[in-house]
XYZ file of C-alpha atoms in Angstrom:
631
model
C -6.839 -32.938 -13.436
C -10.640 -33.695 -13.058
C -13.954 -34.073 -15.711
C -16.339 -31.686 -15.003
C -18.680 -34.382 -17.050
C -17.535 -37.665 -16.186
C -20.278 -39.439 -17.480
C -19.064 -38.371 -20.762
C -16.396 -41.870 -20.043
C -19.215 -43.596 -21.366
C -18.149 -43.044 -24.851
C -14.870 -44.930 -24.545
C -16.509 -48.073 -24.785
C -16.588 -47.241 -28.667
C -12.887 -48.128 -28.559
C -14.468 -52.174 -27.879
C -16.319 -52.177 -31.722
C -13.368 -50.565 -33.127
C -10.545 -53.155 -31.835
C -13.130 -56.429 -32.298
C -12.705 -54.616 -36.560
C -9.618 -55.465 -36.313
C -9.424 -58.649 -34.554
C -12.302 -60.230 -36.879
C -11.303 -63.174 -39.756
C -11.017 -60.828 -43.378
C -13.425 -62.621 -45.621
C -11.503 -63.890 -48.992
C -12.473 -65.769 -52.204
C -11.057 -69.475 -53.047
C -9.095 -69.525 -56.268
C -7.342 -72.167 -57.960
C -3.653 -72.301 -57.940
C -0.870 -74.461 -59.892
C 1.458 -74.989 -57.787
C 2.059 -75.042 -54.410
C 5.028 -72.788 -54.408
C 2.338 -70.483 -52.795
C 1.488 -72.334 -50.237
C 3.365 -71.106 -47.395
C 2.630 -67.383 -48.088
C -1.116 -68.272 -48.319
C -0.772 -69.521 -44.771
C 0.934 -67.443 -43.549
C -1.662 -64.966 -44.981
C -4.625 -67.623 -43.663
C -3.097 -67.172 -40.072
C -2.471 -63.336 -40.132
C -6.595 -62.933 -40.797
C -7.877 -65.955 -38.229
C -9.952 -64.568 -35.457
C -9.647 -63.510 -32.349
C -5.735 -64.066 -32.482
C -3.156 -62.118 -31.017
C -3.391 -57.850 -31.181
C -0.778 -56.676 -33.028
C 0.715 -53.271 -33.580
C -1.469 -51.541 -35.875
C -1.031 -47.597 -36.825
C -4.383 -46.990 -37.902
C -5.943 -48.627 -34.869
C -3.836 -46.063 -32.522
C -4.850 -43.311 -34.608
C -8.007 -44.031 -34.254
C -7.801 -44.853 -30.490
C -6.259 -41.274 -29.812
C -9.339 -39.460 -31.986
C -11.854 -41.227 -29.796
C -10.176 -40.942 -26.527
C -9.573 -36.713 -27.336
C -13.443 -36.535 -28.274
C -14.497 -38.585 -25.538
C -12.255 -36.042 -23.339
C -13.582 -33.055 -24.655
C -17.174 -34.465 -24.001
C -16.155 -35.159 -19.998
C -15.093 -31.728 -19.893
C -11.279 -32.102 -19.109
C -10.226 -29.911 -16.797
C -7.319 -29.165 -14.612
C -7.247 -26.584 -11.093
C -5.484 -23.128 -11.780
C -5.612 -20.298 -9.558
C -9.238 -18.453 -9.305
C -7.832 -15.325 -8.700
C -6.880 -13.872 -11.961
C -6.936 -14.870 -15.536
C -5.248 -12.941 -18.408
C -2.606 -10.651 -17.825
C -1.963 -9.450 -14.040
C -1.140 -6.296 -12.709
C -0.275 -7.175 -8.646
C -0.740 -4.227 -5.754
C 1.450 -5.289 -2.648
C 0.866 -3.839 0.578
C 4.424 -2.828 2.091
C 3.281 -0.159 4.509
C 4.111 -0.978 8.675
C 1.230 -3.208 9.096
C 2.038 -5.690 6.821
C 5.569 -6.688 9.065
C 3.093 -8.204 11.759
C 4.148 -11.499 12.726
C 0.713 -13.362 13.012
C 1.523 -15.730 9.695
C 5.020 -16.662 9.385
C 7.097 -14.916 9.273
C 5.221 -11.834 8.538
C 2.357 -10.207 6.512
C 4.590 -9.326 3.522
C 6.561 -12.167 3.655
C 3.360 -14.266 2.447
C 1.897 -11.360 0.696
C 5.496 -11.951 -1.427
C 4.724 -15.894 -1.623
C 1.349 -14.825 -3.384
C 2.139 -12.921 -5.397
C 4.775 -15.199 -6.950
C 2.976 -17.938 -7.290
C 0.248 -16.024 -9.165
C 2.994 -15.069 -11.494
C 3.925 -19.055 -11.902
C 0.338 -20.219 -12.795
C -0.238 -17.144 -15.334
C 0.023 -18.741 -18.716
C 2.541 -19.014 -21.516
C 2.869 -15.348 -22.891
C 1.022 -13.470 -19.878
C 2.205 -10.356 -18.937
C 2.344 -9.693 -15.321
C 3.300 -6.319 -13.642
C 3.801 -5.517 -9.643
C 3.875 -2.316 -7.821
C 4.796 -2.179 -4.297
C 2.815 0.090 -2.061
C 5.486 1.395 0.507
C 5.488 4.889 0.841
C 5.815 6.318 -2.343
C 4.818 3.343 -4.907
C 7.039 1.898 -6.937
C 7.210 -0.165 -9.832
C 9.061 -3.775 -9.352
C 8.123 -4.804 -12.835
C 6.250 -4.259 -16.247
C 5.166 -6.270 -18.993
C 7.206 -9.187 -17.889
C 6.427 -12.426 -19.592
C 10.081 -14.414 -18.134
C 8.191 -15.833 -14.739
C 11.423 -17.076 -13.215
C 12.528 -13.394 -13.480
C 9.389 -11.762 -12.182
C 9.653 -14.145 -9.337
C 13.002 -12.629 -8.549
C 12.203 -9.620 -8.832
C 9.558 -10.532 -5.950
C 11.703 -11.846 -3.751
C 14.072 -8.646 -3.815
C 11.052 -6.400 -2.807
C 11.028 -5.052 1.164
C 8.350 -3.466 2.997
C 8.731 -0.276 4.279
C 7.531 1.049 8.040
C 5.076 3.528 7.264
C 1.616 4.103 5.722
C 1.063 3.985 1.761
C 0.761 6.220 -0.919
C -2.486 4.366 -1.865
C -3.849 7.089 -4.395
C -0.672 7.415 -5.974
C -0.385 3.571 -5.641
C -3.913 3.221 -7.885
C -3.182 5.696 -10.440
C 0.015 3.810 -11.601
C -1.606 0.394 -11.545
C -4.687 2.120 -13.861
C -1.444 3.416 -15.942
C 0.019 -0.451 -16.211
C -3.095 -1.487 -16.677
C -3.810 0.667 -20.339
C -0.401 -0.714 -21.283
C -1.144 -4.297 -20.545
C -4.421 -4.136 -22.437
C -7.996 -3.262 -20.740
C -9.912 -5.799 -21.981
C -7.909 -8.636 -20.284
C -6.410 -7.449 -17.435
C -6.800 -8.177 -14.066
C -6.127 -6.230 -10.666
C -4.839 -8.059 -7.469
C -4.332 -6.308 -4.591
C -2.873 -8.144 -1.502
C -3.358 -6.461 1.636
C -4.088 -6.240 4.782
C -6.851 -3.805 4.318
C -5.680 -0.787 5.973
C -6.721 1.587 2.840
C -8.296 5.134 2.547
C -12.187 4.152 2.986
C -12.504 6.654 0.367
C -10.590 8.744 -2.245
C -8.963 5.641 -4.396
C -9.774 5.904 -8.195
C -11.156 2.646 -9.646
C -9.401 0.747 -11.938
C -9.550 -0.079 -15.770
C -10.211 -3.357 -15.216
C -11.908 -6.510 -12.882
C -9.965 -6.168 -9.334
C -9.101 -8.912 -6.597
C -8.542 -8.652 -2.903
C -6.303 -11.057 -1.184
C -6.647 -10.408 2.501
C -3.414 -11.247 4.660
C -3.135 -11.674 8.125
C -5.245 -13.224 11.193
C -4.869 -11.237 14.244
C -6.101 -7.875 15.269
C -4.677 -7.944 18.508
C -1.787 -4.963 19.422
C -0.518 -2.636 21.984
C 0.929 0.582 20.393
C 2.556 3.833 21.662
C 0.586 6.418 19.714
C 2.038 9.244 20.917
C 4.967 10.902 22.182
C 5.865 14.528 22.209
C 8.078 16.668 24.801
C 7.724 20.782 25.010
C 9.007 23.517 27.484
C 6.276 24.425 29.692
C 5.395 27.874 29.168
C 6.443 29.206 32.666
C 10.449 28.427 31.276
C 12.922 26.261 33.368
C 11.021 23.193 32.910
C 9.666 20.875 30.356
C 6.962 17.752 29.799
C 6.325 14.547 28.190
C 3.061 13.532 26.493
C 2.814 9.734 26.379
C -0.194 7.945 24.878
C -0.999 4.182 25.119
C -3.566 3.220 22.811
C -5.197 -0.487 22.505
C -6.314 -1.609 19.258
C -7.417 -4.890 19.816
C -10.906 -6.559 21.142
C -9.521 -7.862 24.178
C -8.253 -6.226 27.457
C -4.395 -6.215 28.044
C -1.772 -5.223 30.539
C 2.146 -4.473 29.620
C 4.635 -2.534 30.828
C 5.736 1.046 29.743
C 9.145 1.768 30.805
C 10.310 6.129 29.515
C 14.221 6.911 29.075
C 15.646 10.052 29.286
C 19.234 10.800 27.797
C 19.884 7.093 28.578
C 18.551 6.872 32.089
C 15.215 5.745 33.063
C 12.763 8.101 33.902
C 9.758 5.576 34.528
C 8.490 2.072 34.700
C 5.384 0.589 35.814
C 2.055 -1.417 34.225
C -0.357 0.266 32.180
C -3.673 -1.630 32.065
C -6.319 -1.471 28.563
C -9.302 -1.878 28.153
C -10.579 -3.265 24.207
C -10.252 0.236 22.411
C -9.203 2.664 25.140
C -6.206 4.849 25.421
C -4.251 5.873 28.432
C -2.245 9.072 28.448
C 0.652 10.142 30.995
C 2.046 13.472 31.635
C 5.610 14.129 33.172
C 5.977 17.807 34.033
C 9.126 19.285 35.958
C 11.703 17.942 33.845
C 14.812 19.899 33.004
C 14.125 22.088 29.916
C 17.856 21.246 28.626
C 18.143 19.260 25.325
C 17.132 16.232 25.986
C 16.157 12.620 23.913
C 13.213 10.095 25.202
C 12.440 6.557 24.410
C 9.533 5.052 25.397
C 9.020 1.073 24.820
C 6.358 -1.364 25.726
C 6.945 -4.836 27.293
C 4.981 -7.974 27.696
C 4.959 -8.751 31.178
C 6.147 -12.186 30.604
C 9.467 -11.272 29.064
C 10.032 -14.052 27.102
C 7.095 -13.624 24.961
C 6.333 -10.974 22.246
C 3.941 -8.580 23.035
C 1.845 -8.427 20.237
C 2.320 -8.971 16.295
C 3.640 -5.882 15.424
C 6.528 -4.805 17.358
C 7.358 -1.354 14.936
C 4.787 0.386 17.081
C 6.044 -0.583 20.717
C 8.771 1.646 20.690
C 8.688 5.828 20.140
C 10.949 8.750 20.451
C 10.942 12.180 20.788
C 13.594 15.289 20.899
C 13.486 18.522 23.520
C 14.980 21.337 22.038
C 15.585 24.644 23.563
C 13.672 26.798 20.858
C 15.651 29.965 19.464
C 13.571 32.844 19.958
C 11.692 34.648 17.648
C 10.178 37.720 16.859
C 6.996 38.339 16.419
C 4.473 41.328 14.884
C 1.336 41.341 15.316
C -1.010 43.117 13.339
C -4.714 43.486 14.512
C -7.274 45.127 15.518
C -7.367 44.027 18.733
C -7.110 40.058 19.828
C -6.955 39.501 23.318
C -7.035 35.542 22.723
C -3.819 35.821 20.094
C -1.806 38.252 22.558
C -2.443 35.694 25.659
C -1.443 32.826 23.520
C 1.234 34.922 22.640
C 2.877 35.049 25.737
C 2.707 31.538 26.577
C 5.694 30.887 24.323
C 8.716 32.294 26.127
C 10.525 31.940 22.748
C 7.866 34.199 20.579
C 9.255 38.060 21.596
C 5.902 39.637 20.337
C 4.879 43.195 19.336
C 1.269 45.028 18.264
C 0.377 47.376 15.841
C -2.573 48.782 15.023
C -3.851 49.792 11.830
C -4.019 54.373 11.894
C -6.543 56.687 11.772
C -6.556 56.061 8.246
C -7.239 52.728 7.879
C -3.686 51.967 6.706
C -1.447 49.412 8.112
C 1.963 51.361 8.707
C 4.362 48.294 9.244
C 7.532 49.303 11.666
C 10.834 49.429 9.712
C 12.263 46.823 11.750
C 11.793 43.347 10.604
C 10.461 40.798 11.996
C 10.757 36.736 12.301
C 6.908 36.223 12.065
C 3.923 38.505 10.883
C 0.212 38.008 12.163
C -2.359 39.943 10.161
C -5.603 38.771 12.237
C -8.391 40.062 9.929
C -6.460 42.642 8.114
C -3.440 42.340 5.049
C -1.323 45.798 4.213
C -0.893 46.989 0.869
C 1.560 46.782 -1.750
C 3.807 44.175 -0.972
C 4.129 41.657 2.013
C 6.738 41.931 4.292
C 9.528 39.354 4.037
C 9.195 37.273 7.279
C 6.933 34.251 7.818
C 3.228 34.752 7.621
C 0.240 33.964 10.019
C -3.171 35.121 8.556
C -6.347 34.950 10.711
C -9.716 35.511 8.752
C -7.552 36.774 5.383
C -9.348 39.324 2.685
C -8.350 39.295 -0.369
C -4.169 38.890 -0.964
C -2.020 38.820 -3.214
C -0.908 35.163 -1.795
C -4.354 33.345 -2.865
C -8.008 33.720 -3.924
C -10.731 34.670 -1.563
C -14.268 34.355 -2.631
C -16.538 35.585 0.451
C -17.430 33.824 3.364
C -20.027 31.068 4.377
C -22.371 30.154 7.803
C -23.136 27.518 6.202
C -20.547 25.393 7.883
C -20.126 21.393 7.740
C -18.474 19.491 10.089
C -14.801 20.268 10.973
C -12.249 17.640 10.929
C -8.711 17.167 10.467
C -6.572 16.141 8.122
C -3.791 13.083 8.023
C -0.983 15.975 7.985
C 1.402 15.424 11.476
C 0.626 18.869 12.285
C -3.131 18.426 12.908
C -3.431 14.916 13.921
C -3.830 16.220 17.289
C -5.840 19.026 17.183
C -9.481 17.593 18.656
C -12.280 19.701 16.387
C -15.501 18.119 17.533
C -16.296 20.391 20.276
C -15.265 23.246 18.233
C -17.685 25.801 16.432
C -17.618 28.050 13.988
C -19.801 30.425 12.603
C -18.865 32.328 9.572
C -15.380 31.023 7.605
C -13.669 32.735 4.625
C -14.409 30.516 1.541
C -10.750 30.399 -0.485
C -9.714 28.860 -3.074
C -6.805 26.639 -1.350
C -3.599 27.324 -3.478
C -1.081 24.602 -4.940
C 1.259 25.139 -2.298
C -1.403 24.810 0.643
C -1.528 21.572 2.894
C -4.508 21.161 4.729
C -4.725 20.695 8.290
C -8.032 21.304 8.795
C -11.355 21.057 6.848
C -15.070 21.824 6.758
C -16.712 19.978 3.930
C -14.637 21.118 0.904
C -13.600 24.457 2.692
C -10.120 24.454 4.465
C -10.023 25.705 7.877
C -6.387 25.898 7.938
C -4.133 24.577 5.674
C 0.085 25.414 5.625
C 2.790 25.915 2.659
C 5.845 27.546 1.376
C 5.615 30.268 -1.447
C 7.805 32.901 -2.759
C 10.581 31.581 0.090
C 8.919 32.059 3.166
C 6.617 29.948 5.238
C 1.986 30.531 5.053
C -0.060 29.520 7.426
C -3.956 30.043 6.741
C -6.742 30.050 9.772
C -10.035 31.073 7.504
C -12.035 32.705 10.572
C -12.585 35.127 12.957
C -11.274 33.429 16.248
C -14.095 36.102 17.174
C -16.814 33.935 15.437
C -15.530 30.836 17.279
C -15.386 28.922 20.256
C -11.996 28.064 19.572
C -10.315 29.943 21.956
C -12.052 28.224 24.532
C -10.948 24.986 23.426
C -8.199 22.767 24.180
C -7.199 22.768 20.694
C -6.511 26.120 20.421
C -3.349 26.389 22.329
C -2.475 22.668 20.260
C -3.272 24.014 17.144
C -1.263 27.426 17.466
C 1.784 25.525 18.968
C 1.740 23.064 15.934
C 1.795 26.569 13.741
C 4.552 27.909 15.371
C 6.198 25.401 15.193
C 5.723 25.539 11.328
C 6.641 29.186 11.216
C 9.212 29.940 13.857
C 11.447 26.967 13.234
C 13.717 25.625 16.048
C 17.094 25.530 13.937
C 18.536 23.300 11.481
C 15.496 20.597 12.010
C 12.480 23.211 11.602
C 10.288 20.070 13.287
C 12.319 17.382 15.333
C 8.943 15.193 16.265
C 6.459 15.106 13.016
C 9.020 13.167 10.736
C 7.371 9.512 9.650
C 9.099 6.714 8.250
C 8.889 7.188 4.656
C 8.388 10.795 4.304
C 11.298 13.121 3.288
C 13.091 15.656 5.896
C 13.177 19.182 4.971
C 16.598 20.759 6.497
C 16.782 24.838 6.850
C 20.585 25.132 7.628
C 22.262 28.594 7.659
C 22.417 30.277 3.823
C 25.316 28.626 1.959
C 25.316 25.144 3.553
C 25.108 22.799 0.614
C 25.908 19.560 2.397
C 25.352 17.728 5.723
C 26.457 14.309 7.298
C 23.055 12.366 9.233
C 23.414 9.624 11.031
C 20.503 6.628 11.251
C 19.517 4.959 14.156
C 21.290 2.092 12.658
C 24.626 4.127 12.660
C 24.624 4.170 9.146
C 26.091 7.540 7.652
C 24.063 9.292 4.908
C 25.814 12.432 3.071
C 23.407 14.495 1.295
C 23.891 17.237 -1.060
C 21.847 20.328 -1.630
C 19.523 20.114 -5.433
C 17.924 23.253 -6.176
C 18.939 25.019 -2.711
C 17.364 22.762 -0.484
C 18.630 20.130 2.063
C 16.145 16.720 1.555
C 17.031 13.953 3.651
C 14.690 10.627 2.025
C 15.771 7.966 3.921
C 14.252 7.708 6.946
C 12.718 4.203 6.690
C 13.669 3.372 10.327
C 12.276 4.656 13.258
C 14.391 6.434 15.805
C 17.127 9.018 16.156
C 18.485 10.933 13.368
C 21.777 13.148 13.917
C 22.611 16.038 11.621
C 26.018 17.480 11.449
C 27.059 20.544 9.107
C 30.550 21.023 7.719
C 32.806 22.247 10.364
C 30.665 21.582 13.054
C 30.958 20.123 16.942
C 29.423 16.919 18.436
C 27.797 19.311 20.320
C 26.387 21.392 17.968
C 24.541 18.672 16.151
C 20.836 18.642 15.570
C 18.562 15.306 16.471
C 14.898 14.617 14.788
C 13.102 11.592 15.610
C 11.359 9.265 13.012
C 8.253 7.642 14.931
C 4.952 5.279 13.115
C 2.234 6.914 14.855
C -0.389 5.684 12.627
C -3.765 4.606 13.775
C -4.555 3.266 9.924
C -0.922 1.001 10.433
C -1.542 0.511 14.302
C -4.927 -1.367 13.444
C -3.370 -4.641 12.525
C -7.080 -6.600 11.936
C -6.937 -8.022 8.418
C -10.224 -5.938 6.555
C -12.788 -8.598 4.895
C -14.439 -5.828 2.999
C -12.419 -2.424 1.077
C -13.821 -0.230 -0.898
C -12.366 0.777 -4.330
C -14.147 3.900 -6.501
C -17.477 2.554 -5.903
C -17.353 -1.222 -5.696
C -17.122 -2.852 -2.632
C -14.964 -6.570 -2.713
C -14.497 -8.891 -0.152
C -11.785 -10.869 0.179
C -10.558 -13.760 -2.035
C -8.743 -17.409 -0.711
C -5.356 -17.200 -1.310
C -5.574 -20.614 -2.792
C -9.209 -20.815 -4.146
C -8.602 -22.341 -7.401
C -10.726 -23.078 -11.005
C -11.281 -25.227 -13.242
C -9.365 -24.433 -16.958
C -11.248 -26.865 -19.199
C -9.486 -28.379 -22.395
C -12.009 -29.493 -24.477
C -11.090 -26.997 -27.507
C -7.741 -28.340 -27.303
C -8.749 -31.865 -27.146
C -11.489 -31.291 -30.431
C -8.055 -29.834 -32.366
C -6.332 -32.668 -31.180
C -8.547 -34.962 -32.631
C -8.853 -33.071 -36.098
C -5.234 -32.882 -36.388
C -4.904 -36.909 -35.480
C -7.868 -37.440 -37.883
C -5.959 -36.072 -41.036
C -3.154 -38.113 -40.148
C -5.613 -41.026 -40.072
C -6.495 -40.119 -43.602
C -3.287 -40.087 -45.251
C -1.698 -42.929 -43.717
C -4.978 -44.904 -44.849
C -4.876 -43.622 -48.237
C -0.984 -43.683 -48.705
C -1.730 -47.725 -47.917
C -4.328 -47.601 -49.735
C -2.404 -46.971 -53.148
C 0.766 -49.333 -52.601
C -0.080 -52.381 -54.806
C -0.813 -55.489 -53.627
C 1.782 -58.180 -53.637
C 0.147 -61.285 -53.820
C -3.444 -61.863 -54.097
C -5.210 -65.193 -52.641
């Protein structure tokens, strides 16, 4: 505790007058008395009023005592240190994404964000409500409205972080919704992090919000990419490693690549602050095959950097099934190359008749591209491709635009690596994206192409003329048309064994009927998963690595393997953020343990009112006793 006004001490040297009242001789009249029977009381009486005797215990001199000493109090501004972070109720935001495990406080990021978070819940006052939602993937709630601290704490402690990035919109939206029900006016938002949020997007809250930065290092080594693919000559196969250095400092380590168990390469790899290496393997056997790739500090008996989740990565070869393909165009000679660089894709063309009508062959076919052209009446039943769509039945096109913004893709897996700054485009269809779309690419608030399921097949959207391009010239065209038929020609049971990230749910396509399967984690922990609504979802992939998937009745060797992997540049930049920006405030980070001053002085002014009527009636109830003897 501390006085905010200590001179206000001054006043306690009114408890000196009030004690020298009591100690002073009582001033009494002489009378004549006839007998001396009274004597001994009278002095006895005589010595009970002589001055400056002995104090004794007196209830009306500690009454007043404890008035003055509250008043005095109140006017030195009483105070003790609480917390400055929040006042009133609390709603907490914990970072759990794969950031927060790095090790730079002990014994992680979480582990302390945890320790703040309770102890904001044990200074909250008598009666606060506190509520905590944990920012892992989909958000969850760990409590609401909970006024027991020692459970709240608990309920803390039992929270785990996941390994992937954060649901942060959806994260905001049910901390506004907590907020309403803990009461606007006097609610406060804390959000310990990191700092690894959206820069923009989040919704602002219903209320006054504090950041509590975690973490002290920025330093880390991370494999941010991994991917294996048959080349397109058949027979052979190659791996796609990238290194990527995401601290201020240069740093060496070594990158060791196993295949099916065996090594496959070893040697130092050599940043610079900020710079990426890449390495290509070509030649390898085009057989099923599973890599790991891991990053080591060259003195092997210290960590490499804080965050070890992103020094390891994985990735699956599998021989694709092959496919059949239609397409349907006027004439593309940059789609029927591409074509034929995917020994799996068994294409056809047709063209539309003299007519003008598109005269689809009966034969079906595994995958349809209409590449500036749709046919009427109804839409075949295979996958879909469309390239520069008119109007459809599938969604709503508007007209086109050269007024075109810059192009840039989206967080989806399938266009994280399609590079769109030396791209152009001239003309795009403007479309109104439909509920089912996914964006992988945009141009202002146009998408460029954008994926999704509807009416049981598989969409893919590309809203231009490759013609009115310079795609095709690009090294993201072959990237970006691999990534969609990937999408749309699925390679079995695992449609796409490399894009899976921890956190996010695994859609499984096996044969018609199959309502259950058997995975196995990396962990060797057994999942069985049922079918709900006719579709396979496997959830839990929290851990990185190497997922098996067995069907009912089938052979070790006739399982299917997806890999789980971080590659997040948001999770992968490990430096703690000193500014965020929420709606349209911008805060910077608050202490941990900055604390306030709660002053007590309305307390101590009651105090003294409620001491004061005591005062009153224990004078007046003495007051009206009668007086024994009189001298």
């Amino acid at each position: 505790m501390n006085f905010l006004n200590p001179l206000g001490l001054w006043f306690l040297l009114f408890a000196l007058p009030i004690v020298l009242l009591y100690l002073l001789k009582i001033r009494r009249k002489d009378y004549e008395i006839s007998s001396t029977m009274l004597w001994r009381m009278a002095l006895r009486d005589k010595q009970a009023n002589a001055p400056w005797q002995k104090l004794r215990r007196n209830l009306l001199l500690l009454l007043q005592l404890v008035i003055l000493s509250a008043l005095v109090f109140a006017v030195a501004r009483l105070a003790f240190p609480v917390p400055a972070i929040a006042s009133g109720s609390i709603v907490l935001l914990i970072d759990g994404s794969a950031s927060m495990r790095a090790q730079d406080v002990s014994p992680d990021r979480f582990t302390r964000a945890i320790e703040i978070a309770a102890e904001l819940v044990r200074s909250a006052g008598s009666g606060t409500t506190t509520a905590a939602i944990l920012a892992a993937g989909p958000p969850s709630v760990l409590f609401s409205g909970e006024t027991d601290r020692s459970r709240a704490v608990g309920l803390l402690a039992a929270a785990e972080p996941g390994a992937g990035e954060a649901d942060w919109a959806a994260a905001f939206s049910l901390a506004a919704g907590l907020g309403r029900q803990e009461g606007v006016e006097d609610v406060t938002f804390v959000l310990i992090s990191d700092g690894g949020l959206p820069e923009e997007g989040l919704p602002s809250l219903p209320g006054p919000v504090e950041y509590v930065s975690v973490g002290t290092a920025g330093d880390n080594l991370a494999i941010s990419a991994l991917a294996a693919r048959p080349l397109p000559a058949g027979g052979a196969a190659e791996l796609f490693v990238r290194v990527s250095n995401y601290g201020d400092a240069e740093r060496s380590a070594r990158l060791t690549i196993i295949r099916n168990g065996e090594p496959l390469f070893s040697d130092l790899v050599h940043l610079r602050a900020g710079e990426s290496g890449t390495f290509v393997f070509d030649g390898l056997p085009a057989e099923a095959s599973r890599f790991e790739a891991g990053l080591e500090n060259i003195q092997a008996d210290l960590p490499l950097d804080p965050l070890p989740l992103d020094d390891s990565a994985y990735a699956v070869l599998s021989p694709p099934p092959v496919r059949s393909v239609l397409l349907v165009s006027q004439g593309n000679l940059f789609l029927e190359r591409l074509l034929l660089l995917f020994p799996n894709l068994i294409a056809s063309r047709t063209v539309p008749g003299e007519d003008g009508e598109i005269h689809l062959p009966a034969a079906s076919f595994d995958l349809y591209i209409f590449d500036g052209l749709i046919p009427g009446g109804e839409l075949p039943d295979g996958q879909l491709l469309l390239i520069d769509p008119p109007e459809n039945p599938l969604f709503v096109v508007t007209g086109s635009t050269e007024e075109i913004e810059p192009l840039a893709s989206t967080a989806h897996p399938l266009g994280q690596f399609v590079d769109w700054d030396p791209v152009n485009v001239y003309e795009i269809r403007t479309i109104e994206r439909p509920a089912w779309g996914e964006p992988l690419a945009v141009s202002g608030e146009h998408p460029l192409v954008f994926i999704g399921r509807t009416g049981g097949r598989r969409v893919a959207v590309v809203a231009f003329d490759l013609h009115r391009s310079d795609l095709p010239l690009q090294i993201a065209f072959p990237i970006l048309f691999a990534n969609l038929f990937a999408f749309l020609a699925p390679q079995g049971i695992v449609p796409d064994p490399n894009i899976a990230r921890p956190g996010v749910s695994v859609a499984l396509e096996p044969p018609p009927g199959t309502l259950t399967a058997e995975i196995t984690g990396p962990d060797g922990t057994l999942h069985n998963i049922t079918a709900e609504a006719g579709e396979l979802l496997f959830t839990d992939t929290a851990r990185p690595g190497f997922y098996t998937v067995r069907l009912p009745g089938q052979t070790d060797a006739e399982t299917a393997v997806f890999a789980v992997n971080l590659f997040s540049e948001a999770e992968s930049r490990i430096a703690p953020a000193g500014l965020i920006r929420i709606g349209e405030t911008t805060l910077e980070t608050t202490r941990p343990d900055s604390v306030s001053n709660r002053e007590l002085w309305g307390w101590l002014v009651l105090l003294a009112l409620a001491f004061l009527m005591v005062e009153w009636l224990v004078y007046h109830r003495r007051l009206g006793k009668p007086e024994e003897i009189k001298i």
